Coordinates of N, CA and C in Angstrom, one line a residue:
M1 N 29.7 -50.7 -46.7 CA 30.0 -49.3 -47.0 C 28.8 -48.4 -47.1
R2 N 27.7 -49.0 -47.6 CA 26.5 -48.2 -47.7 C 26.0 -47.9 -46.3
S3 N 26.1 -48.8 -45.4 CA 25.6 -48.6 -44.0 C 26.5 -47.5 -43.3
I4 N 27.8 -47.5 -43.6 CA 28.7 -46.5 -43.0 C 28.3 -45.2 -43.6
F5 N 28.1 -45.1 -44.9 CA 27.7 -43.8 -45.5 C 26.4 -43.3 -45.0
K6 N 25.4 -44.1 -44.8 CA 24.1 -43.7 -44.2 C 24.3 -43.2 -42.8
L7 N 25.2 -43.9 -42.0 CA 25.5 -43.5 -40.6 C 26.1 -42.1 -40.6
S8 N 27.1 -41.9 -41.5 CA 27.8 -40.7 -41.6 C 26.8 -39.5 -41.9
I9 N 25.9 -39.8 -42.8 CA 24.9 -38.7 -43.2 C 24.0 -38.4 -41.9
F10 N 23.6 -39.5 -41.2 CA 22.8 -39.3 -40.0 C 23.5 -38.5 -39.0
I11 N 24.8 -38.8 -38.7 CA 25.5 -38.0 -37.7 C 25.7 -36.6 -38.1
T12 N 25.9 -36.4 -39.4 CA 26.1 -35.0 -39.9 C 24.8 -34.2 -39.7
M13 N 23.7 -34.8 -40.1 CA 22.4 -34.1 -39.9 C 22.1 -33.9 -38.5
A14 N 22.4 -34.8 -37.6 CA 22.1 -34.7 -36.2 C 22.9 -33.5 -35.6
A15 N 24.2 -33.4 -36.1 CA 25.0 -32.3 -35.6 C 24.5 -31.0 -36.0
I16 N 24.0 -30.9 -37.3 CA 23.4 -29.7 -37.8 C 22.2 -29.3 -37.0
L17 N 21.3 -30.3 -36.8 CA 20.1 -30.0 -36.1 C 20.4 -29.6 -34.6
F18 N 21.3 -30.3 -34.0 CA 21.7 -30.0 -32.6 C 22.2 -28.5 -32.5
G19 N 23.1 -28.2 -33.5 CA 23.7 -26.9 -33.5 C 22.6 -25.8 -33.7
C20 N 21.6 -26.0 -34.5 CA 20.5 -25.1 -34.7 C 19.7 -24.9 -33.5
S21 N 19.5 -26.1 -32.8 CA 18.6 -26.1 -31.6 C 19.3 -25.3 -30.5
S22 N 20.7 -25.5 -30.4 CA 21.4 -24.8 -29.3 C 21.4 -23.3 -29.6
S23 N 21.5 -22.9 -30.9 CA 21.6 -21.5 -31.2 C 20.2 -20.8 -31.0
D24 N 19.1 -21.6 -31.4 CA 17.8 -21.0 -31.2 C 17.5 -20.9 -29.7
S25 N 17.9 -21.9 -28.9 CA 17.7 -21.9 -27.5 C 18.4 -20.7 -26.8
G26 N 19.6 -20.4 -27.3 CA 20.3 -19.3 -26.7 C 19.7 -17.9 -27.0
S27 N 19.2 -17.8 -28.2 CA 18.6 -16.5 -28.7 C 17.2 -16.3 -28.1
S28 N 16.6 -17.3 -27.6 CA 15.2 -17.1 -27.1 C 15.2 -16.9 -25.6
T29 N 16.4 -16.8 -24.9 CA 16.4 -16.5 -23.5 C 15.7 -15.2 -23.2
P30 N 14.7 -15.2 -22.3 CA 14.0 -14.0 -22.1 C 14.8 -12.9 -21.4
P31 N 14.6 -11.7 -21.7 CA 15.4 -10.6 -21.0 C 14.9 -10.5 -19.5
P32 N 15.8 -9.9 -18.7 CA 15.4 -9.8 -17.2 C 14.1 -8.9 -17.1
P33 N 13.3 -9.1 -16.1 CA 12.1 -8.2 -16.0 C 12.4 -6.8 -15.7
T34 N 11.6 -5.9 -16.2 CA 11.8 -4.4 -16.0 C 10.7 -3.8 -15.2
T35 N 9.7 -4.7 -14.9 CA 8.6 -4.2 -14.1 C 8.3 -5.2 -12.9
K36 N 7.6 -4.7 -11.9 CA 7.4 -5.5 -10.7 C 5.9 -5.2 -10.2
S37 N 5.4 -6.1 -9.5 CA 4.0 -5.9 -9.0 C 4.0 -5.6 -7.5
L38 N 3.4 -4.5 -7.2 CA 3.2 -4.1 -5.8 C 1.8 -4.5 -5.4
N39 N 1.7 -5.4 -4.4 CA 0.4 -6.0 -4.0 C 0.0 -5.7 -2.6
G40 N -1.3 -5.7 -2.4 CA -1.7 -5.4 -1.0 C -3.2 -5.5 -0.8
V41 N -3.6 -5.0 0.3 CA -5.1 -5.1 0.6 C -5.5 -3.8 1.4
V42 N -6.6 -3.2 1.0 CA -7.2 -2.1 1.8 C -8.2 -2.7 2.7
I43 N -8.0 -2.5 4.0 CA -8.8 -3.2 5.0 C -9.3 -2.3 6.1
D44 N -10.6 -2.4 6.4 CA -11.2 -1.6 7.4 C -12.5 -2.1 7.9
P45 N -12.9 -3.3 7.8 CA -12.4 -4.5 7.1 C -12.3 -4.2 5.6
P46 N -12.2 -5.3 4.8 CA -11.9 -5.1 3.4 C -12.8 -4.1 2.7
V47 N -12.1 -3.2 1.9 CA -12.8 -2.1 1.2 C -12.8 -2.4 -0.3
T48 N -13.9 -2.5 -0.8 CA -14.1 -2.8 -2.3 C -14.3 -1.5 -3.1
G49 N -13.8 -1.5 -4.3 CA -14.1 -0.4 -5.2 C -13.3 0.9 -4.8
A50 N -12.3 0.7 -4.0 CA -11.4 1.9 -3.7 C -10.4 2.1 -4.7
R51 N -10.2 3.3 -5.1 CA -9.0 3.7 -6.0 C -7.8 3.7 -5.2
V52 N -6.7 3.1 -5.6 CA -5.5 3.0 -4.9 C -4.4 3.7 -5.8
V53 N -3.7 4.7 -5.2 CA -2.7 5.5 -6.0 C -1.4 5.5 -5.2
L54 N -0.3 5.3 -6.0 CA 1.0 5.3 -5.4 C 1.5 6.8 -5.5
W55 N 1.9 7.3 -4.3 CA 2.4 8.7 -4.2 C 3.8 8.7 -3.7
G56 N 4.5 9.8 -4.0 CA 5.9 9.9 -3.5 C 6.4 11.3 -3.8
E57 N 7.6 11.6 -3.2 CA 8.2 12.9 -3.4 C 8.9 12.9 -4.7
I58 N 8.4 13.6 -5.7 CA 9.0 13.6 -7.1 C 9.3 15.1 -7.4
D59 N 10.5 15.4 -7.8 CA 10.9 16.8 -8.2 C 10.5 17.8 -7.1
G60 N 10.7 17.3 -5.9 CA 10.6 18.3 -4.7 C 9.2 18.4 -4.2
S61 N 8.2 17.7 -4.7 CA 6.8 17.8 -4.2 C 6.2 16.4 -4.2
Y62 N 5.2 16.2 -3.3 CA 4.5 15.0 -3.2 C 3.4 14.9 -4.4
Q63 N 3.4 13.9 -5.1 CA 2.5 13.7 -6.3 C 2.4 12.3 -6.6
P64 N 1.3 11.9 -7.4 CA 1.2 10.5 -7.9 C 2.4 10.1 -8.8
A65 N 2.8 8.9 -8.5 CA 3.9 8.3 -9.4 C 3.3 8.1 -10.8
N66 N 4.2 8.2 -11.8 CA 3.7 8.0 -13.2 C 4.7 7.1 -14.0
F67 N 5.1 6.0 -13.3 CA 6.0 5.1 -14.0 C 5.5 3.7 -13.9
C68 N 4.2 3.6 -14.1 CA 3.5 2.3 -14.0 C 3.0 1.7 -15.3
G69 N 2.4 0.5 -15.3 CA 1.9 -0.1 -16.4 C 2.9 -0.8 -17.3
A70 N 2.5 -1.4 -18.3 CA 3.5 -2.2 -19.2 C 4.5 -1.2 -19.8
G71 N 4.0 0.0 -20.1 CA 4.9 1.0 -20.7 C 5.7 1.8 -19.7
K72 N 5.4 1.6 -18.4 CA 6.1 2.3 -17.4 C 6.0 3.8 -17.5
N73 N 4.9 4.3 -18.0 CA 4.7 5.7 -18.2 C 3.3 6.2 -17.9
T74 N 2.5 5.5 -17.1 CA 1.2 5.9 -16.7 C 1.1 6.1 -15.2
I75 N 0.0 6.8 -14.8 CA -0.2 7.0 -13.3 C -0.3 5.6 -12.6
C76 N 0.3 5.5 -11.5 CA 0.3 4.3 -10.7 C -0.9 4.2 -9.9
N77 N -2.0 3.6 -10.5 CA -3.2 3.5 -9.7 C -4.0 2.3 -10.2
T78 N -4.9 1.8 -9.4 CA -5.8 0.7 -9.7 C -7.0 0.7 -8.7
Y79 N -7.8 -0.3 -8.8 CA -9.0 -0.4 -7.9 C -9.0 -1.7 -7.1
T80 N -9.5 -1.7 -5.9 CA -9.6 -2.9 -5.1 C -10.7 -3.8 -5.6
N81 N -10.5 -5.1 -5.4 CA -11.6 -6.1 -5.8 C -12.5 -6.3 -4.5
N82 N -13.4 -7.3 -4.6 CA -14.4 -7.5 -3.5 C -13.7 -7.9 -2.2
E83 N -12.4 -8.3 -2.3 CA -11.7 -8.7 -1.1 C -10.8 -7.6 -0.6
G84 N -10.9 -6.5 -1.3 CA -10.0 -5.3 -0.9 C -8.6 -5.4 -1.4
R85 N -8.4 -6.4 -2.3 CA -7.0 -6.6 -2.8 C -6.7 -5.7 -4.0
F86 N -5.5 -5.4 -4.2 CA -5.1 -4.7 -5.4 C -3.7 -5.1 -5.8
S87 N -3.3 -4.7 -7.1 CA -2.0 -4.9 -7.6 C -1.6 -3.8 -8.6
I88 N -0.4 -3.2 -8.4 CA 0.0 -2.1 -9.3 C 1.4 -2.6 -9.9
I89 N 1.5 -2.5 -11.2 CA 2.7 -2.8 -11.9 C 3.5 -1.6 -12.1
Y90 N 4.8 -1.6 -11.6 CA 5.6 -0.4 -11.6 C 7.0 -0.7 -12.2
D91 N 7.7 0.4 -12.5 CA 9.0 0.3 -13.1 C 10.0 -0.2 -12.0
L92 N 10.6 -1.3 -12.3 CA 11.5 -2.0 -11.3 C 12.7 -1.1 -11.0
S93 N 13.1 -0.2 -11.9 CA 14.3 0.6 -11.7 C 14.1 1.7 -10.7
K94 N 12.8 2.0 -10.4 CA 12.5 3.1 -9.4 C 12.6 2.6 -8.0
D95 N 13.1 3.5 -7.1 CA 13.2 3.2 -5.7 C 11.9 3.7 -5.1
I96 N 11.0 2.9 -4.6 CA 9.7 3.3 -4.1 C 9.7 3.1 -2.5
S97 N 10.8 2.9 -1.9 CA 10.9 2.6 -0.5 C 10.3 3.7 0.4
N98 N 10.4 4.9 -0.1 CA 9.8 6.0 0.7 C 8.5 6.6 0.1
F99 N 7.9 5.8 -0.8 CA 6.6 6.2 -1.3 C 5.5 5.7 -0.4
Y100 N 4.3 6.1 -0.7 CA 3.2 5.6 0.1 C 1.9 5.5 -0.8
L101 N 1.0 4.7 -0.3 CA -0.3 4.5 -1.0 C -1.4 5.3 -0.4
V102 N -2.3 5.8 -1.3 CA -3.4 6.6 -1.0 C -4.7 6.0 -1.6
T103 N -5.7 5.8 -0.8 CA -7.0 5.3 -1.4 C -8.0 6.5 -1.5
H104 N -9.0 6.3 -2.4 CA -10.1 7.2 -2.5 C -11.4 6.4 -2.6
G105 N -12.3 6.7 -1.7 CA -13.6 6.1 -1.8 C -13.6 4.6 -1.5
G106 N -14.6 3.9 -2.0 CA -14.8 2.5 -1.7 C -15.8 2.3 -0.7
T107 N -16.1 1.0 -0.4 CA -17.2 0.6 0.5 C -16.6 -0.5 1.5
D108 N -16.8 -0.3 2.8 CA -16.4 -1.3 3.8 C -17.4 -2.5 3.6
T109 N -16.8 -3.6 3.3 CA -17.6 -4.8 3.0 C -18.3 -5.5 4.2
L110 N -17.9 -5.1 5.4 CA -18.5 -5.7 6.6 C -19.6 -4.8 7.1
Y111 N -19.4 -3.5 7.3 CA -20.4 -2.6 7.9 C -21.1 -1.8 6.8
N112 N -20.7 -2.0 5.5 CA -21.2 -1.3 4.3 C -21.1 0.2 4.5
T113 N -20.0 0.6 5.1 CA -19.7 2.1 5.3 C -19.2 2.7 4.0
D114 N -19.8 3.7 3.5 CA -19.3 4.4 2.4 C -18.1 5.3 2.7
L115 N -17.0 5.1 2.1 CA -15.8 5.8 2.5 C -15.5 7.0 1.6
T116 N -16.5 7.5 0.9 CA -16.4 8.7 0.0 C -16.0 9.8 0.9
G117 N -14.9 10.5 0.5 CA -14.4 11.6 1.3 C -13.4 11.3 2.4
I118 N -13.2 10.0 2.6 CA -12.2 9.5 3.6 C -11.1 8.7 2.8
S119 N -9.9 9.2 2.9 CA -8.8 8.5 2.2 C -8.0 7.8 3.3
L120 N -7.5 6.6 2.9 CA -6.6 5.8 3.7 C -5.2 5.9 3.1
Y121 N -4.2 5.8 4.0 CA -2.8 5.9 3.6 C -2.0 4.8 4.2
S122 N -0.8 4.5 3.5 CA 0.1 3.5 4.1 C 1.5 3.8 3.5
P123 N 2.5 4.0 4.4 CA 3.9 4.2 4.0 C 4.5 2.8 3.7
L124 N 5.1 2.7 2.5 CA 5.8 1.5 2.1 C 7.0 1.1 3.0
A125 N 7.6 2.1 3.6 CA 8.7 1.9 4.5 C 8.3 1.0 5.7
L126 N 7.0 0.9 6.0 CA 6.5 0.1 7.1 C 6.5 -1.4 6.8
F127 N 6.7 -1.7 5.5 CA 6.5 -3.1 5.1 C 7.7 -3.6 4.2
D128 N 7.7 -4.9 4.0 CA 8.6 -5.5 3.0 C 7.8 -5.6 1.7
V129 N 8.2 -4.8 0.7 CA 7.4 -4.7 -0.5 C 7.3 -5.9 -1.3
E130 N 8.1 -7.0 -0.9 CA 8.0 -8.3 -1.5 C 6.7 -9.0 -1.0
K131 N 6.1 -8.5 0.0 CA 4.9 -9.1 0.6 C 3.7 -8.1 0.5
D132 N 2.6 -8.5 1.0 CA 1.4 -7.6 0.9 C 1.6 -6.3 1.7
I133 N 1.1 -5.2 1.2 CA 1.1 -3.9 1.9 C -0.3 -3.8 2.5
I134 N -0.4 -3.5 3.7 CA -1.7 -3.3 4.4 C -2.0 -1.8 4.4
V135 N -3.2 -1.4 3.9 CA -3.6 -0.1 4.0 C -4.8 0.0 4.9
S136 N -4.7 0.6 6.0 CA -5.8 0.6 7.0 C -5.9 1.9 7.7
P137 N -6.9 2.1 8.5 CA -7.0 3.4 9.3 C -5.7 3.6 10.2
I138 N -5.2 2.5 10.7 CA -4.0 2.5 11.6 C -2.8 3.0 10.8
T139 N -2.5 2.4 9.6 CA -1.4 2.8 8.8 C -1.6 4.2 8.3
T140 N -2.8 4.7 8.2 CA -3.1 6.0 7.8 C -2.6 7.1 8.8
V141 N -2.8 6.8 10.1 CA -2.3 7.7 11.1 C -0.7 7.7 11.1
V142 N -0.1 6.6 10.9 CA 1.4 6.5 10.8 C 1.8 7.4 9.6
N143 N 1.2 7.2 8.5 CA 1.7 7.9 7.3 C 1.4 9.4 7.4
S144 N 0.3 9.8 8.0 CA 0.0 11.2 8.2 C 1.0 11.9 9.1
L145 N 1.4 11.1 10.1 CA 2.4 11.7 11.1 C 3.8 11.9 10.3
I146 N 4.1 11.0 9.4 CA 5.4 11.1 8.7 C 5.3 12.3 7.6
V147 N 4.3 12.2 6.8 CA 4.2 13.2 5.7 C 3.7 14.6 6.1
N148 N 2.7 14.6 7.0 CA 2.1 15.9 7.3 C 2.7 16.6 8.6
E149 N 3.2 15.7 9.5 CA 3.7 16.3 10.8 C 5.2 16.2 10.9
G150 N 5.9 15.6 9.9 CA 7.4 15.6 9.9 C 8.0 14.6 11.0
V151 N 7.2 13.6 11.4 CA 7.7 12.7 12.4 C 8.4 11.5 11.7
S152 N 9.5 11.0 12.4 CA 10.2 9.8 11.8 C 9.3 8.6 11.8
L153 N 9.7 7.6 11.0 CA 8.9 6.4 11.0 C 8.8 5.7 12.3
S154 N 9.9 5.6 13.0 CA 9.9 4.9 14.3 C 9.0 5.7 15.3
D155 N 9.1 7.0 15.4 CA 8.3 7.8 16.3 C 6.8 7.7 15.9
A156 N 6.5 7.7 14.6 CA 5.2 7.6 14.1 C 4.5 6.3 14.5
V157 N 5.2 5.2 14.4 CA 4.7 3.9 14.9 C 4.5 3.9 16.4
Q158 N 5.4 4.5 17.1 CA 5.3 4.5 18.6 C 4.1 5.4 19.0
N159 N 4.0 6.6 18.4 CA 2.9 7.5 18.8 C 1.5 6.9 18.4
T160 N 1.4 6.2 17.3 CA 0.2 5.6 16.8 C -0.2 4.5 17.8
A161 N 0.8 3.6 18.1 CA 0.5 2.5 19.0 C 0.0 3.0 20.4
N162 N 0.6 4.1 20.9 CA 0.2 4.7 22.2 C -1.2 5.2 22.1
A163 N -1.5 5.9 21.0 CA -2.9 6.5 20.9 C -4.0 5.4 20.8
L164 N -3.6 4.3 20.2 CA -4.6 3.2 20.0 C -4.5 2.1 21.1
N165 N -3.6 2.3 22.0 CA -3.4 1.4 23.1 C -3.1 -0.1 22.6
I166 N -2.2 -0.1 21.6 CA -1.8 -1.4 21.0 C -0.3 -1.5 21.0
S167 N 0.3 -2.7 20.9 CA 1.7 -2.8 20.8 C 2.2 -2.4 19.4
E168 N 3.5 -1.9 19.4 CA 4.0 -1.3 18.1 C 4.1 -2.4 17.0
D169 N 4.3 -3.6 17.4 CA 4.4 -4.6 16.3 C 3.1 -5.0 15.6
L170 N 2.0 -4.4 16.2 CA 0.7 -4.6 15.6 C 0.2 -3.5 14.6
V171 N 1.0 -2.5 14.5 CA 0.6 -1.3 13.7 C 0.5 -1.7 12.2
A172 N 1.4 -2.5 11.8 CA 1.4 -2.9 10.3 C 0.7 -4.2 10.1
V173 N -0.1 -4.6 11.0 CA -0.9 -5.9 10.8 C -2.3 -5.6 10.4
S174 N -2.9 -6.5 9.7 CA -4.3 -6.3 9.3 C -5.2 -6.2 10.5
P175 N -6.1 -5.3 10.5 CA -7.1 -5.2 11.6 C -7.9 -6.4 11.9
L176 N -8.0 -7.3 10.8 CA -8.8 -8.5 11.0 C -8.1 -9.6 11.8
E177 N -6.8 -9.4 12.1 CA -6.0 -10.4 12.8 C -6.4 -10.6 14.2
S178 N -7.0 -9.5 14.8 CA -7.5 -9.7 16.2 C -8.6 -8.7 16.5
A179 N -9.4 -9.0 17.6 CA -10.5 -8.1 18.0 C -9.9 -6.8 18.5
E180 N -8.7 -6.9 19.1 CA -8.1 -5.6 19.6 C -7.8 -4.7 18.5
L181 N -7.2 -5.2 17.4 CA -6.9 -4.3 16.3 C -8.2 -3.8 15.6
L182 N -9.1 -4.7 15.4 CA -10.4 -4.3 14.8 C -11.1 -3.2 15.6
K183 N -11.0 -3.3 16.9 CA -11.6 -2.2 17.7 C -10.8 -0.9 17.5
A184 N -9.5 -1.0 17.5 CA -8.7 0.2 17.4 C -9.0 0.9 16.0
S185 N -9.0 0.1 15.0 CA -9.3 0.6 13.6 C -10.7 1.2 13.6
Y186 N -11.7 0.6 14.2 CA -13.1 1.1 14.2 C -13.1 2.4 14.9
L187 N -12.4 2.6 16.0 CA -12.4 3.9 16.7 C -11.8 5.0 15.9
V188 N -10.8 4.7 15.1 CA -10.2 5.7 14.2 C -11.2 6.1 13.2
V189 N -11.9 5.1 12.6 CA -12.8 5.4 11.5 C -14.0 6.2 12.0
K190 N -14.5 5.8 13.2 CA -15.7 6.5 13.7 C -15.3 8.0 14.1
A191 N -14.1 8.2 14.6 CA -13.7 9.5 14.9 C -13.6 10.3 13.6
A192 N -13.0 9.7 12.6 CA -12.9 10.3 11.3 C -14.3 10.7 10.7
E193 N -15.2 9.7 10.8 CA -16.5 9.9 10.2 C -17.2 11.1 10.9
F194 N -17.0 11.2 12.2 CA -17.7 12.2 13.0 C -17.2 13.6 12.5
I195 N -15.9 13.8 12.5 CA -15.4 15.1 12.1 C -15.6 15.4 10.6
H196 N -15.7 14.3 9.8 CA -15.9 14.5 8.3 C -17.4 15.0 8.2
N197 N -18.3 14.5 9.0 CA -19.7 14.9 8.9 C -19.8 16.4 9.3
E198 N -18.8 16.9 10.0 CA -18.8 18.4 10.3 C -18.0 19.2 9.2
S199 N -18.0 18.6 8.0 CA -17.4 19.2 6.9 C -15.8 19.4 7.0
V200 N -15.2 18.5 7.7 CA -13.7 18.6 7.8 C -13.2 17.7 6.7
E201 N -12.3 18.2 5.9 CA -11.7 17.5 4.8 C -10.5 16.6 5.3
D202 N -10.3 15.5 4.7 CA -9.2 14.6 5.1 C -9.1 14.4 6.6
P203 N -10.2 13.9 7.2 CA -10.3 13.9 8.7 C -9.2 13.0 9.4
L204 N -8.7 12.0 8.7 CA -7.6 11.2 9.3 C -6.3 11.9 9.5
T205 N -6.1 12.9 8.7 CA -4.9 13.7 9.0 C -5.0 14.6 10.2
K206 N -6.3 14.9 10.6 CA -6.5 15.7 11.8 C -6.3 14.8 13.0
I207 N -6.7 13.5 12.9 CA -6.4 12.6 13.9 C -4.9 12.4 14.2
A208 N -4.2 12.3 13.1 CA -2.7 12.2 13.2 C -2.1 13.5 13.9
A209 N -2.7 14.6 13.6 CA -2.2 15.9 14.2 C -2.5 15.8 15.7
A210 N -3.6 15.3 16.1 CA -4.0 15.2 17.5 C -3.1 14.2 18.2
V211 N -2.7 13.2 17.5 CA -1.8 12.2 18.1 C -0.5 12.8 18.4
K212 N 0.0 13.7 17.5 CA 1.3 14.3 17.7 C 1.2 15.3 18.9
E213 N 0.1 16.0 19.0 CA -0.1 17.1 20.0 C -0.3 16.4 21.4
E214 N -1.0 15.3 21.4 CA -1.3 14.6 22.7 C -0.7 13.2 22.7
P215 N 0.6 13.0 22.7 CA 1.2 11.6 22.5 C 0.9 10.7 23.7
T216 N 0.5 11.2 24.8 CA 0.4 10.4 26.0 C -1.1 9.9 26.2
L217 N -2.0 10.4 25.3 CA -3.4 10.1 25.5 C -3.8 9.1 24.4
T218 N -4.8 8.3 24.8 CA -5.4 7.4 23.8 C -6.6 8.1 23.0
I219 N -7.0 7.5 21.9 CA -8.0 8.2 21.1 C -9.4 8.2 21.8
A220 N -9.5 7.4 22.8 CA -10.8 7.3 23.6 C -10.8 8.3 24.7
D221 N -9.7 9.0 25.0 CA -9.7 9.9 26.1 C -10.4 11.2 25.8
D222 N -11.0 11.8 26.7 CA -11.7 13.1 26.5 C -10.7 14.2 26.0
G223 N -9.5 14.2 26.6 CA -8.5 15.2 26.3 C -8.1 15.1 24.9
F224 N -8.0 13.8 24.4 CA -7.6 13.6 23.0 C -8.7 14.1 22.0
L225 N -10.0 13.8 22.4 CA -11.1 14.2 21.5 C -11.2 15.7 21.5
N226 N -11.0 16.3 22.7 CA -11.0 17.8 22.7 C -10.0 18.4 21.8
K227 N -8.8 17.8 21.8 CA -7.7 18.3 21.0 C -8.1 18.1 19.5
L228 N -8.7 17.0 19.2 CA -9.1 16.7 17.8 C -10.1 17.7 17.4
F229 N -11.1 18.0 18.2 CA -12.1 19.0 17.8 C -11.5 20.4 17.7
E230 N -10.6 20.7 18.5 CA -9.9 22.0 18.4 C -9.1 22.1 17.1
L231 N -8.4 21.1 16.7 CA -7.6 21.1 15.5 C -8.5 21.1 14.3
S232 N -9.7 20.6 14.4 CA -10.7 20.5 13.3 C -11.6 21.7 13.3
D233 N -11.4 22.6 14.2 CA -12.3 23.8 14.3 C -13.8 23.5 14.5
I234 N -14.0 22.5 15.3 CA -15.4 22.1 15.6 C -15.8 22.7 16.9

């Protein structure tokens, strides 16, 4: 009888402990995430120390997004590391598919080019935001055609590819993936540097404007360069 009594007490205690454990387990289930990480790389080759800002059309005008950080109430910006990589935590409830990234400053880690005064851009619509966003001189031309020239995404990709003499499927690829892309990116940057040295602000937007004006010419053609200089008042 004593053994049965002890067994009964043991079973009762086990049931109580099991019940408490189940209850605690249920109450500790974490809530679904409310933020998400937007990751990418600024590459021309890799640009270190660049400020990266998420922009979009908010309340009828283009401006920096302000729904980032743990509290989802700060400006969406960060800086690139030595490999050009960055990560921005944003409010998961926000639709950022038509937003774009803007960089400020930084240093090209291969040629040691100071990018002060030259901003790079990249439209998120060009990528799967679940993967890395590439921000390069090439994506900058695409974004400027969309935002500043009113061109559709598909036409912007086509016009950029024509101007740089590359295939359309390479526009959203890192310039480091091939010598062809690296050369195209280098040409864009050198053209931007040249007109920037002539006191032209945001020179890559001028290149995009020239691409729209001369869609059949490549960036290395004299006719394209003449149009670029004309648009830049040089």
